[in-house]
Amino acid sequence: MATAVLGMQWGDEGKGKITHLLAKDAAMVVRFNGGPNAGHTVIDRGVKFGTHQIPAGVFYSGVKSVLATGMVIDIFVLREEYDGIVEHLGRKPELIIAENAHLIMPYHRILEDLEGSGSAIGTTRRGIGPAYRDRAARIGIRAIDLLDGSRLRERLHSRLDALKRAWPQSEEIASLSASALADDLRSAAEPFLASIGDAPAAIDAALTNGEEVLFEGAQGALLDVDYGTYPYVTSSSTVYAGLPHAVGLGGLRVEHRLGVTKAYTTRVGEGPFPTELTGEEGEWLRSAGAEFGVTTGRPRRCGWLDLVALRHATRLNAPTGLAVTKLDVLSGLEEIKICRAYRLHDREITTFPASLEDLALCEPVYESVSGWDDDITGVAAYGDLPAAARAYLDLMAEGIGAPISIVSVGPSPEETIITGFDRG
Ligand code: GDP
Ligand code: IMO
Ligand code: MG
């Protein structure tokens, strides 16, 4: 049986919490896209972690952690994360690293700054764009290349040669040496060199054996490279539609697809955001929801729930159920707004425009609903939520077009209401 945890908005929906919660019953958890641009918060036995590349199942013994082909992996960040987890758990995690996955090199981060793409898009400056670009340009270096020191040196040598010619003025590029970088990479990767292998075969075998496999998405549908708010997106496919390819299994069937969505909307970085609240209400949401990035610490832009954007995400993620997070953050508001449509050039539209210029002109058309006063953090059963909170969830489910499976009312695993998620 397979389950996917997928972001429905612009990332940071709470995928880490939901994956960690479900992973205790899984045999394998697979991260399938992105790299250390992701920051997934997990509270494991009271200790808070921000995971970047290792999937959130790593906290349970007996759960294999797979870094799939669709990712771009920064070996130095991975080593730091790995060491932190080994220290917390007191044991080594069982990792499988896809041999075909591309690596983020120090020069990818340097290039992102040199080219200015980082600041124009407001990226996480983790070298994501340049690494995926090298993959498409067929000049990337893959995990499998780490296994042979001389091959690695040779590939780095030819890549660095070209970079030094292209960027003669960059001292940072000039200072890179192929052999030193190859040594550093192999030494950082030492604890997991033996884990580099055929990830699609391992996932396939787990599924064939009837094991529970969980797929952990990074980012969210609106950051998808093709279907998000291009060019203010990340450089990978972030949605269910891209999952089989990212894990290398054409026949993949994922029975449960959980679309994770906050009870409101946030975004970090640049780009259009029709329901953004720039004044006091936005400040209020940011502070009530502690909306600051896990990876970069940047304040997140905040706004009301956007059903037009969420319906767009529904087509991409095909959720069989929704995991609504941070409902507790809305407690205490007299009135809550939901965007049902956009007004564009005096017309009401209910589809998400592909044109960035059109999207920037879209004005949200809101419906107001009543809020609730009660603190809902300790609520354990759906029926015990205030009627207004349940009415809000009903509107979400109806507007997005998927039933509510999980309601999260606090950051800890215990602060969760499971309503309709049965993995049978
Ligand atoms: P991810 O990238 O999708 O895993 O999400 P992040 O971890 O970047 O951001 C989600 C933030 O919200 C984290 O700080 C979580 O600890 C927190 N969080 C998750 N679910 C809830 C919830 O239901 N209520 C509250 N108050 N915080 C939550
Ligand atoms: P998780 O998995 C929120 C955003 C960046 C920027 C754009 C491109 O924690 O939800 P990139 O560094 O990928 O080239 O940046 O995408 N971004 C995220 N925003 N959550 C994330 O991951 C993000 N990963 C990238 O802020 O706008
Ligand atoms: Mg995050």
Coordinates of C-alpha atoms and ligand atoms in Angstrom, one line a residue:
M1 CA 0.0 0.0 0.0
A2 CA 1.4 3.4 -0.9
T3 CA 0.6 6.9 0.5
A4 CA 1.9 10.2 -0.8
V5 CA 2.1 13.4 1.3
L6 CA 1.9 16.4 -1.1
G7 CA 2.0 20.1 -0.7
M8 CA -1.1 21.9 -2.1
Q9 CA 0.2 25.5 -1.8
W10 CA 3.6 27.3 -1.9
G11 CA 5.3 24.9 0.5
D12 CA 5.6 24.8 4.3
E13 CA 2.1 23.3 4.6
G14 CA 3.3 21.0 7.4
K15 CA 4.3 18.0 5.2
G16 CA 7.1 17.1 7.7
K17 CA 4.7 16.8 10.6
I18 CA 2.2 14.7 8.6
T19 CA 4.9 12.4 7.1
H20 CA 6.4 11.8 10.5
L21 CA 3.0 11.0 12.0
L22 CA 2.2 8.4 9.3
A23 CA 5.7 7.0 9.0
K24 CA 5.5 5.1 12.2
D25 CA 3.4 2.5 10.4
A26 CA 5.5 2.5 7.2
A27 CA 8.4 0.3 6.1
M28 CA 9.9 2.9 3.8
V29 CA 9.7 6.7 3.3
V30 CA 10.8 8.2 0.0
R31 CA 11.6 11.8 -0.6
F32 CA 11.1 12.3 -4.3
N33 CA 12.0 15.9 -5.3
G34 CA 13.9 19.0 -4.4
G35 CA 16.9 19.2 -2.1
P36 CA 18.0 21.3 0.9
N37 CA 15.7 24.1 -0.2
A38 CA 13.1 22.1 1.8
G39 CA 12.8 22.5 5.5
H40 CA 10.4 20.0 7.1
T41 CA 9.7 20.5 10.8
V42 CA 9.3 17.3 12.8
I43 CA 8.7 17.0 16.5
D44 CA 10.1 13.7 17.5
R45 CA 9.6 12.7 21.1
G46 CA 9.5 16.3 22.1
V47 CA 12.7 17.3 20.1
K48 CA 12.2 19.7 17.2
F49 CA 14.0 19.0 14.0
G50 CA 14.2 20.8 10.7
T51 CA 14.9 18.1 8.1
H52 CA 16.2 19.1 4.7
Q53 CA 16.9 16.0 2.6
I54 CA 16.4 12.9 4.8
P55 CA 12.7 11.9 4.8
A56 CA 10.8 12.2 8.0
G57 CA 10.5 8.4 8.5
V58 CA 14.2 8.3 9.7
F59 CA 13.1 8.7 13.3
Y60 CA 11.6 5.2 13.5
S61 CA 13.8 2.1 13.6
G62 CA 13.1 -0.3 10.8
V63 CA 11.9 2.4 8.5
K64 CA 14.1 2.7 5.4
S65 CA 14.8 6.3 4.1
V66 CA 15.1 6.7 0.4
L67 CA 16.4 9.8 -1.4
A68 CA 15.0 9.2 -4.9
T69 CA 16.2 10.1 -8.3
G70 CA 14.1 13.2 -8.6
M71 CA 16.0 15.0 -5.9
V72 CA 19.2 17.1 -6.1
I73 CA 21.4 16.1 -3.2
D74 CA 23.9 18.3 -1.4
I75 CA 26.3 15.8 0.2
F76 CA 27.7 18.3 2.7
V77 CA 24.3 19.2 3.9
L78 CA 23.3 15.6 4.0
R79 CA 26.3 14.7 6.2
E80 CA 25.4 17.4 8.7
E81 CA 21.8 16.2 8.8
Y82 CA 22.9 12.6 9.0
D83 CA 25.3 13.3 12.0
G84 CA 22.5 15.3 13.8
I85 CA 20.1 12.4 13.4
V86 CA 22.6 9.8 14.5
E87 CA 23.3 11.8 17.6
H88 CA 19.6 12.2 18.4
L89 CA 18.7 8.5 17.7
G90 CA 21.9 6.9 19.0
R91 CA 21.8 4.6 15.9
K92 CA 22.6 4.9 12.2
P93 CA 19.6 5.4 9.9
E94 CA 19.0 3.0 7.0
L95 CA 19.4 5.1 3.9
I96 CA 19.1 4.3 0.2
I97 CA 20.4 7.0 -2.1
A98 CA 19.3 6.8 -5.8
E99 CA 22.4 6.4 -7.9
N100 CA 20.9 8.4 -10.7
A101 CA 20.2 11.4 -8.4
H102 CA 22.2 14.6 -9.3
L103 CA 24.4 16.3 -6.8
I104 CA 24.5 19.9 -5.8
M105 CA 28.0 21.1 -5.9
P106 CA 29.5 24.2 -4.2
Y107 CA 29.7 25.9 -7.6
H108 CA 26.0 25.6 -8.0
R109 CA 25.5 27.9 -5.0
I110 CA 28.2 30.2 -6.2
L111 CA 26.5 30.4 -9.7
E112 CA 23.1 31.2 -8.2
D113 CA 24.6 34.2 -6.5
L114 CA 26.8 35.2 -9.5
E115 CA 23.8 35.1 -11.9
G116 CA 21.5 36.9 -9.6
S117 CA 18.7 34.4 -10.1
G118 CA 18.6 33.8 -6.3
S119 CA 17.6 37.4 -5.5
A120 CA 15.3 37.9 -8.5
I121 CA 13.2 34.9 -7.6
G122 CA 13.9 34.9 -3.9
T123 CA 15.2 31.4 -3.9
T124 CA 16.6 29.6 -0.9
R125 CA 20.1 30.0 -2.4
R126 CA 20.9 26.3 -2.0
G127 CA 22.0 25.8 -5.6
I128 CA 18.8 24.1 -6.6
G129 CA 18.3 25.8 -10.0
P130 CA 21.8 25.5 -11.3
A131 CA 21.9 21.8 -10.2
Y132 CA 18.7 20.9 -12.1
R133 CA 19.9 22.9 -15.0
D134 CA 23.1 20.9 -15.2
R135 CA 21.0 17.8 -15.1
A136 CA 19.0 19.0 -18.2
A137 CA 22.2 20.2 -19.9
R138 CA 23.8 16.8 -19.4
I139 CA 26.8 18.1 -17.5
G140 CA 25.7 17.1 -14.0
I141 CA 27.4 14.9 -11.5
R142 CA 25.4 12.1 -10.0
A143 CA 25.5 10.1 -6.8
I144 CA 26.9 7.1 -8.7
D145 CA 30.0 9.2 -9.6
L146 CA 30.9 9.3 -5.9
L147 CA 31.7 5.6 -6.0
D148 CA 34.8 6.0 -8.1
G149 CA 37.3 8.6 -7.0
S150 CA 39.1 9.0 -10.3
R151 CA 36.0 9.2 -12.3
L152 CA 34.7 11.9 -9.9
R153 CA 37.9 13.9 -10.2
E154 CA 37.8 13.7 -14.0
R155 CA 34.2 14.8 -14.2
L156 CA 34.8 17.7 -11.7
H157 CA 37.9 18.7 -13.6
S158 CA 36.1 19.1 -16.9
R159 CA 33.1 20.9 -15.3
L160 CA 35.4 23.3 -13.3
D161 CA 37.5 24.0 -16.4
A162 CA 34.4 25.2 -18.3
L163 CA 33.2 27.2 -15.3
K164 CA 36.6 28.9 -14.9
R165 CA 36.5 29.9 -18.6
A166 CA 33.0 31.2 -18.3
W167 CA 33.5 33.1 -15.0
P168 CA 37.1 34.4 -15.2
Q169 CA 36.4 37.2 -12.7
S170 CA 35.0 34.9 -10.0
E171 CA 37.6 34.3 -7.2
E172 CA 35.3 31.8 -5.6
I173 CA 35.2 29.7 -8.8
A174 CA 38.9 30.1 -9.3
S175 CA 39.6 28.8 -5.9
L176 CA 37.9 25.4 -6.5
S177 CA 40.1 22.5 -7.3
A178 CA 38.7 19.2 -8.7
S179 CA 40.9 16.9 -6.7
A180 CA 40.3 18.7 -3.4
L181 CA 36.5 18.9 -4.0
A182 CA 36.5 15.2 -5.0
D183 CA 38.3 14.3 -1.7
D184 CA 36.0 16.4 0.4
L185 CA 32.9 15.0 -1.3
R186 CA 34.0 11.4 -0.8
S187 CA 35.0 12.0 2.8
A188 CA 31.7 13.7 3.6
A189 CA 29.8 10.9 1.9
E190 CA 31.8 8.1 3.6
P191 CA 29.0 7.0 6.1
F192 CA 26.6 6.6 3.2
L193 CA 28.7 5.6 0.2
A194 CA 27.4 2.0 0.6
S195 CA 23.8 3.3 0.5
I196 CA 24.1 4.6 -3.1
G197 CA 22.2 2.1 -5.3
D198 CA 19.2 1.2 -7.3
A199 CA 16.4 3.1 -5.5
P200 CA 13.6 2.3 -8.0
A201 CA 14.3 -1.4 -7.5
A202 CA 14.2 -1.1 -3.7
I203 CA 10.9 0.8 -3.8
D204 CA 9.5 -1.6 -6.2
A205 CA 10.5 -4.6 -4.0
A206 CA 8.9 -3.0 -0.9
L207 CA 5.6 -2.4 -2.8
T208 CA 5.7 -5.9 -4.3
N209 CA 6.1 -7.3 -0.8
G210 CA 3.0 -5.5 0.3
E211 CA 4.9 -3.1 2.6
E212 CA 3.7 0.3 3.5
V213 CA 5.6 2.9 1.4
L214 CA 5.2 6.6 2.1
F215 CA 6.2 9.3 -0.4
E216 CA 7.2 12.6 1.1
G217 CA 6.9 15.6 -1.3
A218 CA 8.9 18.8 -0.9
Q219 CA 7.6 22.3 -1.8
G220 CA 4.1 22.5 -3.1
A221 CA 2.0 22.5 -6.2
L222 CA 2.2 26.2 -6.8
L223 CA 6.0 25.9 -6.9
D224 CA 6.0 23.2 -9.5
V225 CA 8.4 24.1 -12.3
D226 CA 5.8 23.6 -15.1
Y227 CA 2.4 24.3 -13.4
G228 CA 3.3 26.7 -10.6
T229 CA 3.6 30.4 -10.7
Y230 CA 6.5 30.3 -13.2
P231 CA 9.2 31.7 -13.1
Y232 CA 8.6 32.2 -9.3
V233 CA 8.9 28.4 -8.7
T234 CA 11.4 25.8 -7.8
S235 CA 13.2 23.7 -10.5
S236 CA 11.5 20.3 -10.0
S237 CA 8.2 18.7 -10.4
T238 CA 6.6 19.0 -6.9
V239 CA 3.3 17.2 -7.6
Y240 CA 1.8 13.8 -7.7
A241 CA 1.7 14.0 -11.5
G242 CA 5.5 13.9 -11.4
L243 CA 6.0 11.3 -8.8
P244 CA 6.2 8.0 -10.8
H245 CA 9.0 9.6 -13.0
A246 CA 10.8 11.0 -10.0
V247 CA 11.0 7.6 -8.3
G248 CA 11.6 5.7 -11.6
L249 CA 8.4 3.5 -11.5
G250 CA 6.1 3.8 -14.5
G251 CA 3.6 1.4 -12.9
L252 CA 3.4 3.2 -9.6
R253 CA -0.1 3.3 -8.0
V254 CA -0.4 5.4 -4.9
E255 CA -3.7 4.6 -3.3
H256 CA -3.7 7.4 -0.7
R257 CA -2.8 10.9 -1.8
L258 CA -2.9 13.3 1.0
G259 CA -3.0 16.9 -0.1
V260 CA -1.5 19.0 2.8
T261 CA -2.9 22.5 3.1
K262 CA -2.7 25.1 5.7
A263 CA -6.0 26.6 6.9
Y264 CA -4.7 29.8 5.3
T265 CA -1.9 30.6 2.8
T266 CA 1.8 31.4 3.0
R267 CA 4.6 32.0 0.6
V268 CA 8.3 32.7 0.9
G269 CA 10.2 34.4 -1.8
E270 CA 8.9 36.6 -4.7
G271 CA 6.0 36.1 -7.0
P272 CA 2.3 36.7 -7.2
F273 CA 0.1 35.8 -4.3
P274 CA -3.5 37.0 -4.9
T275 CA -4.8 36.6 -1.3
E276 CA -1.7 38.1 0.4
L277 CA -2.5 40.3 3.4
T278 CA 0.2 43.0 3.6
G279 CA -1.2 45.0 6.5
E280 CA -2.0 44.3 10.1
E281 CA -4.0 41.1 9.4
G282 CA -0.9 39.6 7.6
E283 CA 1.3 40.6 10.5
W284 CA -1.2 39.0 12.9
L285 CA -1.2 35.7 10.9
R286 CA 2.6 35.6 10.7
S287 CA 3.0 36.0 14.4
A288 CA 0.1 33.7 15.4
G289 CA 1.4 31.0 13.0
A290 CA 5.1 31.6 13.7
E291 CA 5.5 31.9 10.0
F292 CA 9.3 32.1 9.5
G293 CA 11.2 29.8 7.1
V294 CA 12.9 26.6 8.4
T295 CA 15.7 26.8 5.9
T296 CA 16.4 30.5 5.6
G297 CA 14.6 32.1 8.5
R298 CA 12.8 34.5 6.2
P299 CA 9.4 35.8 7.3
R300 CA 6.7 34.1 5.2
R301 CA 4.1 36.2 3.4
C302 CA 0.6 35.4 4.8
G303 CA -2.9 35.6 3.4
W304 CA -6.3 34.0 3.4
L305 CA -7.1 30.6 1.9
D306 CA -7.3 30.6 -1.9
L307 CA -9.7 28.0 -3.3
V308 CA -8.9 28.9 -6.9
A309 CA -5.2 28.1 -6.4
L310 CA -6.1 25.0 -4.4
R311 CA -8.4 23.6 -7.1
H312 CA -5.5 24.0 -9.5
A313 CA -3.4 22.0 -7.0
T314 CA -6.1 19.4 -6.9
R315 CA -5.8 18.6 -10.6
L316 CA -2.0 18.2 -10.1
N317 CA -2.0 16.2 -6.9
A318 CA -5.3 14.3 -7.3
P319 CA -5.7 14.2 -3.5
T320 CA -7.9 11.4 -2.1
G321 CA -8.0 13.3 1.1
L322 CA -6.8 16.6 2.7
A323 CA -4.6 17.1 5.7
V324 CA -5.6 20.5 6.9
T325 CA -2.9 22.0 9.2
K326 CA -2.6 25.0 11.5
L327 CA -6.4 25.3 12.1
D328 CA -5.5 26.3 15.6
V329 CA -3.8 29.5 14.3
L330 CA -7.2 30.9 13.2
S331 CA -8.7 30.6 16.7
G332 CA -9.7 34.0 18.0
L333 CA -10.6 35.6 14.7
E334 CA -14.1 37.1 14.5
E335 CA -14.3 36.6 10.7
I336 CA -12.4 34.4 8.3
K337 CA -12.2 35.0 4.6
I338 CA -12.0 32.4 1.8
C339 CA -11.2 33.3 -1.8
R340 CA -13.8 31.6 -4.1
A341 CA -12.9 33.4 -7.4
Y342 CA -10.7 36.1 -8.9
R343 CA -11.8 39.3 -10.5
L344 CA -9.7 39.9 -13.6
H345 CA -10.5 42.8 -16.0
D346 CA -14.0 43.1 -14.5
R347 CA -14.7 39.5 -15.1
E348 CA -15.0 36.8 -12.4
I349 CA -12.8 33.7 -13.1
T350 CA -12.5 30.5 -11.2
T351 CA -9.5 29.0 -13.0
F352 CA -5.8 29.7 -12.1
P353 CA -4.2 31.8 -14.9
A354 CA -0.9 30.7 -16.4
S355 CA 0.0 34.2 -17.3
L356 CA 2.0 35.8 -14.5
E357 CA 0.8 39.3 -15.6
D358 CA -2.8 38.1 -15.4
L359 CA -2.3 36.5 -12.0
A360 CA -0.7 39.7 -10.7
L361 CA -3.8 41.6 -11.7
C362 CA -6.3 39.1 -10.1
E363 CA -8.3 40.5 -7.2
P364 CA -9.6 37.9 -4.8
V365 CA -13.4 37.6 -4.4
Y366 CA -14.0 36.6 -0.8
E367 CA -16.7 34.9 1.1
S368 CA -16.7 35.6 4.9
V369 CA -17.4 33.0 7.5
S370 CA -17.6 33.3 11.3
G371 CA -14.6 32.4 13.3
W372 CA -14.4 30.8 16.7
D373 CA -12.9 31.8 20.1
D374 CA -12.1 28.5 21.7
D375 CA -8.5 27.3 21.8
I376 CA -8.7 24.1 19.8
T377 CA -5.1 22.8 20.4
G378 CA -6.2 20.0 22.7
V379 CA -9.2 18.9 20.7
A380 CA -8.8 15.2 19.8
A381 CA -12.1 14.4 18.0
Y382 CA -13.6 16.1 15.0
G383 CA -17.0 16.3 16.7
D384 CA -15.4 18.3 19.5
L385 CA -14.3 21.1 17.2
P386 CA -16.4 24.3 17.5
A387 CA -19.3 24.3 14.9
A388 CA -17.7 27.3 13.1
A389 CA -14.4 25.4 12.7
R390 CA -16.3 22.4 11.3
A391 CA -18.2 24.7 8.9
Y392 CA -14.9 26.2 7.7
L393 CA -13.5 22.7 7.1
D394 CA -16.6 21.8 5.2
L395 CA -16.2 24.8 3.0
M396 CA -12.6 23.9 2.4
A397 CA -13.4 20.3 1.5
E398 CA -16.3 21.3 -0.8
G399 CA -14.3 24.1 -2.4
I400 CA -11.1 22.1 -3.0
G401 CA -13.0 18.9 -4.1
A402 CA -11.5 16.4 -1.6
P403 CA -12.6 15.1 1.8
I404 CA -10.8 16.0 5.0
S405 CA -8.7 13.1 6.3
I406 CA -6.6 14.8 8.9
V407 CA -6.9 18.0 10.9
S408 CA -3.8 19.3 12.6
V409 CA -4.3 21.6 15.6
G410 CA -0.8 22.1 16.8
P411 CA 2.8 21.2 15.8
S412 CA 3.2 18.1 17.8
P413 CA 2.1 14.6 16.6
E414 CA -0.5 14.3 19.4
E415 CA -2.2 17.5 18.3
T416 CA -3.8 15.8 15.4
I417 CA -7.4 14.7 14.6
I418 CA -7.6 11.8 12.2
T419 CA -11.0 11.8 10.6
G420 CA -11.0 9.6 7.5
F421 CA -7.7 8.1 6.9
D422 CA -7.8 4.3 6.9
R423 CA -4.9 2.6 5.2
G424 CA -6.7 -0.7 5.5
Ligands
GDP1 P1 6.8 21.6 5.6 O1 7.9 22.2 4.8 O2 5.6 21.4 4.7 O3 7.2 20.4 6.3 O4 6.3 22.7 6.7 P2 7.3 23.5 7.6 O5 7.9 22.6 8.7 O6 8.3 24.3 6.8 O7 6.3 24.6 8.3 C1 5.2 24.2 9.0 C2 5.3 24.9 10.4 O8 4.1 24.8 11.1 C3 6.3 24.2 11.3 O9 6.9 25.1 12.2 C4 5.5 23.2 12.1 O10 6.0 22.9 13.4 C5 4.2 24.0 12.2 N1 3.0 23.2 12.3 C6 2.6 22.1 11.6 N2 1.3 21.8 11.8 C7 0.9 22.7 12.7 C8 -0.4 22.9 13.3 O11 -1.4 22.2 13.1 N3 -0.5 24.0 14.2 C9 0.5 24.8 14.4 N4 0.3 25.9 15.2 N5 1.7 24.7 13.9 C10 1.9 23.6 13.0
IMO2 P1 9.3 22.9 1.8 O1 9.6 21.5 1.3 C1 8.6 27.0 0.8 C2 10.6 28.6 -2.8 C3 11.7 29.7 -2.5 C4 11.6 30.4 -3.8 C5 11.3 29.3 -4.9 C6 12.6 28.9 -5.6 O2 9.8 23.2 3.1 O3 7.8 23.2 1.7 P2 14.6 27.3 -4.9 O4 15.6 27.5 -3.8 O5 13.9 26.1 -4.8 O6 15.2 27.6 -6.2 O7 13.6 28.5 -4.6 O8 10.8 28.3 -4.1 N1 10.8 27.3 -2.0 C7 10.1 27.0 -0.9 N2 9.1 27.7 -0.3 N3 8.9 25.8 1.1 C8 9.8 25.1 0.5 O9 10.1 23.8 0.8 C9 10.5 25.7 -0.6 N4 11.5 25.3 -1.4 C10 11.7 26.3 -2.3 O10 11.4 30.4 -1.4 O11 10.4 31.2 -3.8
MG3 MG 9.2 23.9 4.9

